[in-house]
Coordinates of C-alpha atoms in Angstrom, one line a residue:
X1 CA 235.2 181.3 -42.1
X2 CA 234.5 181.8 -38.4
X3 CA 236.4 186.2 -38.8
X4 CA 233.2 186.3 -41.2
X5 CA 230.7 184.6 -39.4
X6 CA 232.0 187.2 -36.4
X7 CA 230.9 190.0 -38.7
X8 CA 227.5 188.8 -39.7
X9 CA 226.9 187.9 -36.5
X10 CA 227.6 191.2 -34.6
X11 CA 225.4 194.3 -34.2
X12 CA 225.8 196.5 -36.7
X13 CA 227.8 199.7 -35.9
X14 CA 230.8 197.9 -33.9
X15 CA 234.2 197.7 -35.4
X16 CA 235.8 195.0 -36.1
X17 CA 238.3 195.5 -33.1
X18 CA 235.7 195.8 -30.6
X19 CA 233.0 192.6 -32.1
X20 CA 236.9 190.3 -31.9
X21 CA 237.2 191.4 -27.9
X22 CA 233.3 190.8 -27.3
X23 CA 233.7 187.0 -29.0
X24 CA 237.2 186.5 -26.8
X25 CA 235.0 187.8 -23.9
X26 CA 232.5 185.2 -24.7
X27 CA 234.8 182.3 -25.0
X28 CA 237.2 183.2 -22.2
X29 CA 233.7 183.4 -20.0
X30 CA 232.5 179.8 -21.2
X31 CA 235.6 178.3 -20.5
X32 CA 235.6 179.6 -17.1
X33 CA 231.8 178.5 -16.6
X34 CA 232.4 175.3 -17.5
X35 CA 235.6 174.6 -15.9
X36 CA 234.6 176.2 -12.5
X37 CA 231.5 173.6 -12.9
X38 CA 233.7 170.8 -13.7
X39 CA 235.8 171.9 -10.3
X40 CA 233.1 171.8 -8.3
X41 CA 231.4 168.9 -9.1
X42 CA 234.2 166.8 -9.9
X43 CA 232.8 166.2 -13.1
X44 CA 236.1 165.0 -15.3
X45 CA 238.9 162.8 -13.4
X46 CA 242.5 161.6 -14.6
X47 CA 241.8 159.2 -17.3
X48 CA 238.6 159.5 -18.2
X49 CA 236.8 159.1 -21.5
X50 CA 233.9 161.5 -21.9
X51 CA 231.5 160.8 -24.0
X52 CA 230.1 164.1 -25.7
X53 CA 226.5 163.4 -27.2
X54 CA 226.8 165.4 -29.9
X55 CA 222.5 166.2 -31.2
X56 CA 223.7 169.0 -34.1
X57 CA 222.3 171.3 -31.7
X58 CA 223.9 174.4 -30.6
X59 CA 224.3 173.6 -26.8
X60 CA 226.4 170.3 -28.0
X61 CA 228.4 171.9 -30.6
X62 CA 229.3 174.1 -27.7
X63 CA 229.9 171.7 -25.1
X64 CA 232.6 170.2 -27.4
X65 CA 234.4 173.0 -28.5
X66 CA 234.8 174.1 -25.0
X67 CA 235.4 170.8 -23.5
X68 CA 238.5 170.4 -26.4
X69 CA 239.6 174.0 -25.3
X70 CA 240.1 172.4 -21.8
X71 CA 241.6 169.6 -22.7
X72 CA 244.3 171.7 -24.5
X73 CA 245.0 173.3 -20.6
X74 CA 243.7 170.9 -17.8
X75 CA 246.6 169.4 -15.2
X76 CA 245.3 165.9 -15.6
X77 CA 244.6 163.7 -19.2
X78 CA 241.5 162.9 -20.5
X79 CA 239.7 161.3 -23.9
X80 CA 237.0 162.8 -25.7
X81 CA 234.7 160.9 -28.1
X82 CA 231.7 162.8 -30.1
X83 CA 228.5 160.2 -30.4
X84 CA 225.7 161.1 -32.6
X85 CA 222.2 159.4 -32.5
X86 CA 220.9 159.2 -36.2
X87 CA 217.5 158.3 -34.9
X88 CA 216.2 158.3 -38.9
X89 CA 214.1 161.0 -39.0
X90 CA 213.1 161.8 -42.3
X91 CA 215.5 164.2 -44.4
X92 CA 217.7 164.4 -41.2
X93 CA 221.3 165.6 -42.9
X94 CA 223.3 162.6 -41.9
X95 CA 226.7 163.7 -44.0
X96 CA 226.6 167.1 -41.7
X97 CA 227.9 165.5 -37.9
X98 CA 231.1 163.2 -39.7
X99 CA 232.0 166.0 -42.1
X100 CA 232.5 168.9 -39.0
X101 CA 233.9 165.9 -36.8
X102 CA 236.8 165.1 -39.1
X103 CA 237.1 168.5 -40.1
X104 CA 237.9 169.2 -35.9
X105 CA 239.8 165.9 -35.5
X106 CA 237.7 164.7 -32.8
X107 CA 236.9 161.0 -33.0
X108 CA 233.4 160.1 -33.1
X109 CA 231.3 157.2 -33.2
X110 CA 227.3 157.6 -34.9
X111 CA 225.2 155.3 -33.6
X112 CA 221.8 154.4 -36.0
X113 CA 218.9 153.3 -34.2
X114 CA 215.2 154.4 -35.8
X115 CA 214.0 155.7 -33.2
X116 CA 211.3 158.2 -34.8
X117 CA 209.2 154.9 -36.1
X118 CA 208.9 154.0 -32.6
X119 CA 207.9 157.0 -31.1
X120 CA 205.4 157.8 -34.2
X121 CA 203.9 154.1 -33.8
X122 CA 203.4 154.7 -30.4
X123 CA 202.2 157.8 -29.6
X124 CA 198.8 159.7 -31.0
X125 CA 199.1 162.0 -33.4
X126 CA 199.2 165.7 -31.6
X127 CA 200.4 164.4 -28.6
X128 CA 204.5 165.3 -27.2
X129 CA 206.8 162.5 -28.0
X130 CA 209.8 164.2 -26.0
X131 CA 209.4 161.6 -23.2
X132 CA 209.8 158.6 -24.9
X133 CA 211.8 159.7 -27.5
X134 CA 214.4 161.0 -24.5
X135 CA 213.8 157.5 -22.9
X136 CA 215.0 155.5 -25.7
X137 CA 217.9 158.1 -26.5
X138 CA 219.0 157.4 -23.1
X139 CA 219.1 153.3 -22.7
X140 CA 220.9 153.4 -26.4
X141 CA 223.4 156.2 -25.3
X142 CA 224.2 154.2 -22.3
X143 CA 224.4 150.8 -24.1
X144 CA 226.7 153.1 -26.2
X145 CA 229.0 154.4 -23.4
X146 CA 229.5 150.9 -22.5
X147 CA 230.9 149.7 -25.8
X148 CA 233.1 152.8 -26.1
X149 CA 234.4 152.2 -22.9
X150 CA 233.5 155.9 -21.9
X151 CA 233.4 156.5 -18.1
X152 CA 231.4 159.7 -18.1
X153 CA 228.6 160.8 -20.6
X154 CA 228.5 164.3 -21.1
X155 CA 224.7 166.1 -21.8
X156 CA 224.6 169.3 -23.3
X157 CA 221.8 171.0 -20.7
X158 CA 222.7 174.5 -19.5
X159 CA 221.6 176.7 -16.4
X160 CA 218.1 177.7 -18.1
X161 CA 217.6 174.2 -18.9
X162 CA 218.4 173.4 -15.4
X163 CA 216.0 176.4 -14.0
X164 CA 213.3 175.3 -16.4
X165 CA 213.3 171.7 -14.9
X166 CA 213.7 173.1 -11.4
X167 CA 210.2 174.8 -12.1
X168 CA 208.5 172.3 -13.8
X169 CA 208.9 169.8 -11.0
X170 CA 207.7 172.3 -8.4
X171 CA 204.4 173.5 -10.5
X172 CA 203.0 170.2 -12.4
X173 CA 205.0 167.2 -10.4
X174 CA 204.8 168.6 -6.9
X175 CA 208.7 168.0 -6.2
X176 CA 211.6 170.2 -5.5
X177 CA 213.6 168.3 -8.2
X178 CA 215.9 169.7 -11.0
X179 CA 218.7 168.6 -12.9
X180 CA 221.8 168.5 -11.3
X181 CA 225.0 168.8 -12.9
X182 CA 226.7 165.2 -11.9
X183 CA 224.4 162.0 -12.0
X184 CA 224.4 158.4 -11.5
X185 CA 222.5 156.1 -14.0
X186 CA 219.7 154.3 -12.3
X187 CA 221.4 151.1 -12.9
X188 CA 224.8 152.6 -10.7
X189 CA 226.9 151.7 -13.7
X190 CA 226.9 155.2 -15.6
X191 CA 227.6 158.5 -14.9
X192 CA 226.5 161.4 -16.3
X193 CA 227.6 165.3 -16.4
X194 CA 226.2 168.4 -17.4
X195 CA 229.3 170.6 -17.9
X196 CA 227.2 174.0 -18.8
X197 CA 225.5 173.6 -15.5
X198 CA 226.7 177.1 -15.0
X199 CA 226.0 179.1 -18.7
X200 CA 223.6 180.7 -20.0
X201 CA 221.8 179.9 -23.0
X202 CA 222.3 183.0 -24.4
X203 CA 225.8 182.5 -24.4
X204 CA 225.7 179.4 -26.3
X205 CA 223.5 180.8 -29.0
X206 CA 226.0 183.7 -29.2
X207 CA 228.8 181.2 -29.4
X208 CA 227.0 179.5 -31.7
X209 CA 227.0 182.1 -34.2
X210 CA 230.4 183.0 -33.4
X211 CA 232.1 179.6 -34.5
X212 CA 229.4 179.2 -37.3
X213 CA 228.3 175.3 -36.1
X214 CA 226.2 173.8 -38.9
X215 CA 223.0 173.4 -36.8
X216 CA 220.8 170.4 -37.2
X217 CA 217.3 171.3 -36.4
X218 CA 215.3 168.3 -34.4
X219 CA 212.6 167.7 -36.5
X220 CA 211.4 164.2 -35.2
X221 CA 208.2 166.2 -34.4
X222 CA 208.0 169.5 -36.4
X223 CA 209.9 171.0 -34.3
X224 CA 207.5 170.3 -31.4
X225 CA 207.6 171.9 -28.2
X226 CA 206.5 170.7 -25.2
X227 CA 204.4 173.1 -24.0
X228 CA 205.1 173.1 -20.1
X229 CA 208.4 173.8 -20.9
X230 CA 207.8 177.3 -22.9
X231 CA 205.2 178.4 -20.5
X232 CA 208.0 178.2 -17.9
X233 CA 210.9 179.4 -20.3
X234 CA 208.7 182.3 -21.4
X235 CA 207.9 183.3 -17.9
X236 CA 211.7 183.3 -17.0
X237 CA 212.6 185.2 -19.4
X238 CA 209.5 187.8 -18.4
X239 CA 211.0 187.9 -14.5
X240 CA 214.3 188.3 -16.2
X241 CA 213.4 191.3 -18.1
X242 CA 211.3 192.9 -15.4
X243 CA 213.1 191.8 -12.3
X244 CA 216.6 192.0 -12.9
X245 CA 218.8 189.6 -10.5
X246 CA 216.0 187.6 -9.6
X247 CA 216.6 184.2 -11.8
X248 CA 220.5 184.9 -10.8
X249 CA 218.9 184.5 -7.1
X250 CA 216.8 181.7 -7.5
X251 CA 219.8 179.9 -9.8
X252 CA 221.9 180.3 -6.0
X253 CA 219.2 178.9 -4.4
X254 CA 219.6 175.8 -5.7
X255 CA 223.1 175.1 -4.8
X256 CA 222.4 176.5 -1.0
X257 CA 219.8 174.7 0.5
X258 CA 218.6 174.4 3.9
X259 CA 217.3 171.6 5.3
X260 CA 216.1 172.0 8.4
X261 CA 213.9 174.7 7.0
X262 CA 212.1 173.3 4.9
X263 CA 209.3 170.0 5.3
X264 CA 210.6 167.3 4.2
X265 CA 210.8 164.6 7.0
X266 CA 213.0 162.3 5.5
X267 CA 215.3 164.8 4.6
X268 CA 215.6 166.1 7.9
X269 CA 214.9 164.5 11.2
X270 CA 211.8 167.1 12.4
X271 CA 210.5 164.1 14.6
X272 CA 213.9 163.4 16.9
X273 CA 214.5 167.3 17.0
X274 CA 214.6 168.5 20.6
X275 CA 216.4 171.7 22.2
X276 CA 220.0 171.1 23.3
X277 CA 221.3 174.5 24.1
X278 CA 223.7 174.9 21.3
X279 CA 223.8 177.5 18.9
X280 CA 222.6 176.5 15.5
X281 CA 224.6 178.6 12.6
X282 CA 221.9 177.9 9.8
X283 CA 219.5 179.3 13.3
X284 CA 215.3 180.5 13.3
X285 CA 215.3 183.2 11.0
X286 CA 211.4 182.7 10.8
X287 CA 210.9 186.3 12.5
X288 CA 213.4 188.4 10.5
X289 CA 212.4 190.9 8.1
X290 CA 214.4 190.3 5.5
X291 CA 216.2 186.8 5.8
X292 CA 217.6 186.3 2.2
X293 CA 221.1 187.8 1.8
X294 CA 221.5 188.6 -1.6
X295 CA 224.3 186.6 -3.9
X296 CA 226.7 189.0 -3.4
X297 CA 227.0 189.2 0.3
X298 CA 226.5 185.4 0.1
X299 CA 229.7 183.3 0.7
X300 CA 230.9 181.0 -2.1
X301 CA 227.9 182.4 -3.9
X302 CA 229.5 184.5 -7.4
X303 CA 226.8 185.9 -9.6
X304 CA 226.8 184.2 -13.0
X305 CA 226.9 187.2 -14.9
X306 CA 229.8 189.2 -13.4
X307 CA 232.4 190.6 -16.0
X308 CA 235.2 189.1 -17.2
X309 CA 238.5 189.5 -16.1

């Protein structure tokens, strides 16, 4: 099955030889992603049970196939459980998730709450339901966790999902807020982790043609987008294409921030700051001409994108 989705998928003119060394490529480089992100975040410890929420979309297919991989190599033991939300949308395929789950061997629980008569009794026709519908998918994925006895929750988002939220805080919530790849519930009882902090979606769509996951499309709203969102996807995407290296940039910038440069006073102590004579290594680079280093001369800083080894 998947040596002839490989072929369908692939550009045409490539032989077979060289479309089986581009899909190793792409796994090898997702495993690495997503174990150097679960490394530097700590995300998955010695006995854990991770919960994957599995949507039927391709980011979560992915998350799990990678996630077993590593579980195949990692030092240290850890459970995996798959937990679908059937959230009773109309004609939503519901034999689909259990049929590829026992098909992989992966236990699973699905968890059916109706959801979509909530949101649709609530909010006005034409308007976006993503926020609540995300709000009750969370408390019921958490209330989930805790019956499973799962210690970590594991969300599908991936580094333009992250980006996207990065830029939708700044321009219409005023914040420098993203999504970072390790959180704590509000509560302090849950935590959750975003494995694919690090890949790009176009590496999970490729993968998801690769492995041939039978995708579930979300159609609790006709596919509705929220339109914030795709202005801020679309204009990545346009930098991308014109200004190569600059999203890789602004993706480092997140994970190497100054303080003390930038205004908030809670964050740093501007008010108690007074002159002591020492030498300050992060130090006033207000006057230089160019004071952003680039990734690559950055230390600890390893452009996404770099080949494969």
């Amino acid at each position: 099955m998947n040596a002839v989705v490989e072929n369908l998928a692939a550009p045409q003119g490539k032989s077979a030889e060289k479309i089986a060394l581009e899909n190793h490529k792409l796994h090898k480089r997702l495993c690495r992603l997503v174990g150097q992100a679960i490394g530097d975040f700590n995300m998955i410890e010695e006995g854990d049970k991770v919960m994957v929420c599995l949507s039927g979309g391709k980011d979560s297919y992915a998350l799990l196939d990678i996630l077993l991989t590593l579980r195949e190599r990692a030092p240290i033991h850890f459970d995996i459980v798959a937990v679908n939300l059937d959230q009773k949308q109309p004609n939503f395929p519901a034999d689909v998730l259990p049929r590829y789950l026992e098909q992989v061997g992966v236990p699973y629980h699905i968890e059916n709450q109706d959801t979509y008569s909530i949101v649709k009794r609530l909010i006005p026709e034409g308007k976006t339901t993503c926020s609540l519908c995300s709000r009750l998918r969370r408390g019921i994925l958490y209330r989930v966790a805790d019956e499973l006895g799962a210690t970590k929750i594991a969300l599908g988002h991936h580094r333009d999902d992250i980006m996207q939220t990065f830029f939708l805080n700044m321009f219409f919530g005023g914040k420098l807020k993203g999504m970072p790849p390790k959180l704590q519930s509000d509560d302090g009882k849950h935590m959750v982790i975003r494995p694919l902090a690090y890949v790009r979606e176009v590496d999970t769509e490729r993968y998801a043609e690769v492995k041939g996951f039978p995708i579930i499309p979300c159609d609790l709203c006709g596919s509705q987008e929220n339109l914030q969102r795709k202005q801020i996807k679309n204009m990545l995407r346009e930098w991308e294409k014109k200004h190569p290296g600059r999203v890789e940039n602004i993706f480092s910038s997140l994970s190497t921030v100054v303080p003390s440069h930038l205004m908030d006073h809670n964050l740093f102590g501007f008010k108690d700051l007074k002159t002591d004579g020492l030498a300050n290594p992060l130090g006033d680079i207000a006057f230089d001409e160019e004071p952003c280093a680039t990734p690559s001369s950055m230390p600890g800083i390893i452009p996404l994108h770099a080949a494969d080894d």
